[in-house]
Coordinates of C-alpha atoms in Angstrom, one line a residue:
X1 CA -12.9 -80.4 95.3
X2 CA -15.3 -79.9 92.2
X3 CA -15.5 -83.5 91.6
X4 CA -17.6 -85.2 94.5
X5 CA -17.2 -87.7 95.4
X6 CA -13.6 -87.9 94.5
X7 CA -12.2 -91.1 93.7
X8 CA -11.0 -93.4 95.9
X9 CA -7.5 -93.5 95.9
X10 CA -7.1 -90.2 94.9
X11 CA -4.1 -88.9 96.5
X12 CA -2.4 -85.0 96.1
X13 CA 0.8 -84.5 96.9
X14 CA 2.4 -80.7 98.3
X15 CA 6.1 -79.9 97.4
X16 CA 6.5 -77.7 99.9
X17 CA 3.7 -77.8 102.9
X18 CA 3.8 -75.2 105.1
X19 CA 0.7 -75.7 107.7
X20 CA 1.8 -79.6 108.1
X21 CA -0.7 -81.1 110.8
X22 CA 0.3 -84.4 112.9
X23 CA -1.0 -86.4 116.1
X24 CA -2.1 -85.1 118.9
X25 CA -2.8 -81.2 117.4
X26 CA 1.2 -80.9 116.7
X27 CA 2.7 -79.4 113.8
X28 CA 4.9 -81.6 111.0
X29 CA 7.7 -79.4 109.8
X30 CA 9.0 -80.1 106.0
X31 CA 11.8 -78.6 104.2
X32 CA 10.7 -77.5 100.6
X33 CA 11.4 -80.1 97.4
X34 CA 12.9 -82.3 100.0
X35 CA 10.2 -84.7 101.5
X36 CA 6.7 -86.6 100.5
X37 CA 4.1 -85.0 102.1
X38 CA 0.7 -86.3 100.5
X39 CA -3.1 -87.1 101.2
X40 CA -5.5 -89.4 100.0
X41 CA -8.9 -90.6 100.7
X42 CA -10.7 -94.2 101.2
X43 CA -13.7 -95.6 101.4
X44 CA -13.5 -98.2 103.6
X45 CA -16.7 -98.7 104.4
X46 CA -15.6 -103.0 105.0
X47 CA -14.3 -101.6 108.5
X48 CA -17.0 -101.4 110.6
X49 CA -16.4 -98.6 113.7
X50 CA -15.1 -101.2 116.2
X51 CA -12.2 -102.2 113.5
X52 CA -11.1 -98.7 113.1
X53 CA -7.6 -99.7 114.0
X54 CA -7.6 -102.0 111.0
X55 CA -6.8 -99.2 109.0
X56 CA -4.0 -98.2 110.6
X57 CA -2.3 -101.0 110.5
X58 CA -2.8 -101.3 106.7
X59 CA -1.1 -98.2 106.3
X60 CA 1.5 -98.5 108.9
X61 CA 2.5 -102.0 107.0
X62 CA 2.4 -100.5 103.6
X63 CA 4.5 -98.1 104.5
X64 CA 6.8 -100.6 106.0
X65 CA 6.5 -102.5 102.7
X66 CA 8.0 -99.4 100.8
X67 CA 10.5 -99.4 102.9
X68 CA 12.1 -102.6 103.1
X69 CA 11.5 -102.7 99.1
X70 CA 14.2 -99.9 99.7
X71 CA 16.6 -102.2 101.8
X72 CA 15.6 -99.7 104.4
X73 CA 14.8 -101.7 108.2
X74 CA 12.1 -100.0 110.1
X75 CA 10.1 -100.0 112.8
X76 CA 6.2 -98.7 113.6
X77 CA 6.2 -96.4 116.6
X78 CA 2.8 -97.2 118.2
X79 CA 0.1 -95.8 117.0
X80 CA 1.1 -93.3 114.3
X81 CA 4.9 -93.0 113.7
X82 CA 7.6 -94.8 111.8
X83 CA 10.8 -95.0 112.8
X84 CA 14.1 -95.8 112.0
X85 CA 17.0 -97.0 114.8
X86 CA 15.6 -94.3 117.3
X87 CA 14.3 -91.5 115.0
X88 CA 11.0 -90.9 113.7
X89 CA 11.2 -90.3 109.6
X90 CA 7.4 -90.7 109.2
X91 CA 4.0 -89.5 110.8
X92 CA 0.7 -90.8 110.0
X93 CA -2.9 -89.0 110.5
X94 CA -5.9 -90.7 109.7
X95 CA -9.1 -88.7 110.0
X96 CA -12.2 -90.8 109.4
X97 CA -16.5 -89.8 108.6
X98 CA -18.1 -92.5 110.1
X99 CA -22.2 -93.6 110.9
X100 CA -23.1 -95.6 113.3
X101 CA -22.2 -99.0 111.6
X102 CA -19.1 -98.0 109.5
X103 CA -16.7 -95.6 108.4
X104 CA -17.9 -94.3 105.2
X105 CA -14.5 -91.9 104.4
X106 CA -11.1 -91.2 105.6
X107 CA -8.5 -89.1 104.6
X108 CA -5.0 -90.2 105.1
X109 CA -2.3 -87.8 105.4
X110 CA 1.6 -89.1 105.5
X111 CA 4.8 -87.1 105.9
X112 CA 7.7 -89.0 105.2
X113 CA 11.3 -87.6 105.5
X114 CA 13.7 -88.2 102.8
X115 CA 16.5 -86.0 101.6
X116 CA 15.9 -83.7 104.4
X117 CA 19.6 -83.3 105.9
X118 CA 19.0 -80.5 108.9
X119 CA 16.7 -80.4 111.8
X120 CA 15.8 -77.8 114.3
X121 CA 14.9 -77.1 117.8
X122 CA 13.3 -80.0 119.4
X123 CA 13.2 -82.2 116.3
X124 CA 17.1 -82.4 116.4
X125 CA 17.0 -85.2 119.2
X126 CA 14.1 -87.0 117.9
X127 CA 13.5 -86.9 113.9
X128 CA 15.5 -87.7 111.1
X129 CA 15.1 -88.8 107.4
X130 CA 16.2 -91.3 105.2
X131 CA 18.9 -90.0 103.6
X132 CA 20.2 -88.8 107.5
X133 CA 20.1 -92.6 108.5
X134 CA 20.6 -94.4 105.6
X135 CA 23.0 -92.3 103.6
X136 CA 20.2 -92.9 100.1
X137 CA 19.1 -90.4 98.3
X138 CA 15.2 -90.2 96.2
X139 CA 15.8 -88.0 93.8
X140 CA 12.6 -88.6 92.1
X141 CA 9.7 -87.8 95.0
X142 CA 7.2 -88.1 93.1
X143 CA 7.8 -91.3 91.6
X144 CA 8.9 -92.6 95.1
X145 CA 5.1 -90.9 96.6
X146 CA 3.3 -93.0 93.8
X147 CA 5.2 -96.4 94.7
X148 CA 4.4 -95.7 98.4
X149 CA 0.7 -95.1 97.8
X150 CA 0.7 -98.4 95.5
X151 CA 2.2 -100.6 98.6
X152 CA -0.5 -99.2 100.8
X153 CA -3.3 -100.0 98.0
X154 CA -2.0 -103.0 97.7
X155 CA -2.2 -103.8 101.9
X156 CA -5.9 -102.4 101.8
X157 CA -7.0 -104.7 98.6
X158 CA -5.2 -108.1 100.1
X159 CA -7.6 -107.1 103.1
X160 CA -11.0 -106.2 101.5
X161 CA -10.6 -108.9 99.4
X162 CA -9.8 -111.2 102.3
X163 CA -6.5 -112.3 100.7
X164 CA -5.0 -111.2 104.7
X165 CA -6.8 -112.0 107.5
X166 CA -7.4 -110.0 111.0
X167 CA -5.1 -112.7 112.6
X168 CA -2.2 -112.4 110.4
X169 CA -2.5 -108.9 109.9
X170 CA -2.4 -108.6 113.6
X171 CA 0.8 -110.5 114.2
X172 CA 2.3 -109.1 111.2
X173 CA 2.2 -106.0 112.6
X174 CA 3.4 -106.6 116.2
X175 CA 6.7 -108.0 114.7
X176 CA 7.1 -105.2 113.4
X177 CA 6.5 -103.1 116.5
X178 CA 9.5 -100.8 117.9
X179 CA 10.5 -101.6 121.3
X180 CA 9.0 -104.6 121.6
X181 CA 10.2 -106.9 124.4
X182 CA 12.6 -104.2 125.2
X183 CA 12.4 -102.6 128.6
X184 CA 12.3 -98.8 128.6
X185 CA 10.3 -95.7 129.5
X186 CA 7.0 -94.5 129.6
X187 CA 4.9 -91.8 130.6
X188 CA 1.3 -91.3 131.5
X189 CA -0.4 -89.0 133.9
X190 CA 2.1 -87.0 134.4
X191 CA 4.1 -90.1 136.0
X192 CA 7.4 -91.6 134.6
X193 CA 7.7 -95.4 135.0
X194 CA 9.7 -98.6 133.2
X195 CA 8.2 -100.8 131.2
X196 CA 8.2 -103.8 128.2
X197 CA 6.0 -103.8 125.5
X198 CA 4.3 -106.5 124.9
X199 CA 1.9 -106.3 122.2
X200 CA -0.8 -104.5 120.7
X201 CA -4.9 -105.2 120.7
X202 CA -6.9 -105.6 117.3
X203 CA -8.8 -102.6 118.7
X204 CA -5.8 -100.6 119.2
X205 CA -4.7 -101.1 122.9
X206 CA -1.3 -100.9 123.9
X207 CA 0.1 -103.9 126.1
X208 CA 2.7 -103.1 128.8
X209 CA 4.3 -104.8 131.0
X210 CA 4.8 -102.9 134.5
X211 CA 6.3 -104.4 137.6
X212 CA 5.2 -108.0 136.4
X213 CA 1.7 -107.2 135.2
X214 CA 0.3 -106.5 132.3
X215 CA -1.2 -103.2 131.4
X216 CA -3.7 -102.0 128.9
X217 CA -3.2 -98.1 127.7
X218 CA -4.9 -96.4 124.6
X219 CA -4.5 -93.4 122.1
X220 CA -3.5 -90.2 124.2
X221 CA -2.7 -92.4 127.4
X222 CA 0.6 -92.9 127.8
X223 CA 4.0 -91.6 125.4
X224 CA 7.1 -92.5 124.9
X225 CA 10.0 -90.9 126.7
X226 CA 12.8 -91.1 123.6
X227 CA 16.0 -91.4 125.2

């Protein structure tokens, strides 16, 4: 915090976080010496305010990039959360200082499970880690925190240098979307109902399809019901 402003790119990385912050004002648990948990800032001001989802699909995908380079299959949980099979191992918040044309800084924040083998309470039916689903162990986390943050970096350069397109990015993420085409359950206002996602918008929008029509929802909306 002495040096202002700080870098982009410049990322710090907690070995054992104990006031972890995720989506929707929830907490993000972490065993000590045992997960990456890191922040780092951007400048993106090449997004302007109606792109803002841009950004998180970059990260989403780069995170997705580190993981196959892992021989690890995943999947992004709309609109913050990877998974893999049917159990969150990573949660992303992105909190952005923005004018009235662009978003001049954000400050990404990533927790990503790893060698974590026990769960909790709550968290027992719905998060794992990588070692929990994939048997692998990272013994080096901070090695493995620096390879992640270069996947990402490289995600956000091939886009501000317009190496990837809106269009592809978009489609590349949707393939890569958990649940898609899959009927299942959703919640929102308080009211249970079936339904197969579709897709998701360039501005964010979640697609579902609900008794033969389509359906647009957005951040805070409508959840998952993890069964």
């Amino acid at each position: 915090s002495n040096f202002k402003p700080l870098a982009e790119w410049t990322a710090i990385m907690a070995k054992n976080q104990t006031k972890g912050r995720g989506q929707r004002e929830n907490s993000w648990t972490s065993e000590p010496n045992s997960n990456i948990t890191f922040s780092f800032v951007l400048y993106p001001t090449f997004l302007n305010l109606q792109k803002h989802f841009i950004l998180n699909m970059l990260i989403s995908l780069g995170i997705i990039d580190w993981l196959n380079s892992l021989a690890i299959n995943a999947r992004i949980k709309w609109p913050n959360d990877i998974m893999i099979g049917d159990k969150k191992v990573t949660g992303i918040l992105i909190e952005n200082s923005s004018n009235s044309r662009e978003i001049k800084q954000s400050v990404i924040g990533i927790g990503v499970n790893v060698n974590q083998k026990q769960f909790f309470g709550s968290l027992m039916e719905t998060a794992s880690s990588i070692f929990n689903e994939t048997g692998l162990i990272i013994p080096d986390l901070k090695s493995a925190c620096i390879n992640l943050l270069l996947q990402i970096q490289q995600r956000v350069e091939n886009y501000r240098s317009k190496k990837l397109s809106d269009e592809d990015l978009l489609q590349e993420y949707n393939q890569q979307l958990f649940r898609r085409d899959i009927s299942a359950k959703y919640s929102s206002n308080n009211q249970n109902f079936e339904a197969i996602l579709k897709r998701v918008e360039e501005n964010g929008g979640l697609i579902l399809k609900v008794d033969e029509e389509e359906r647009r929802f957005y951040f805070k909306e409508v959840v998952f019901i993890m069964q």
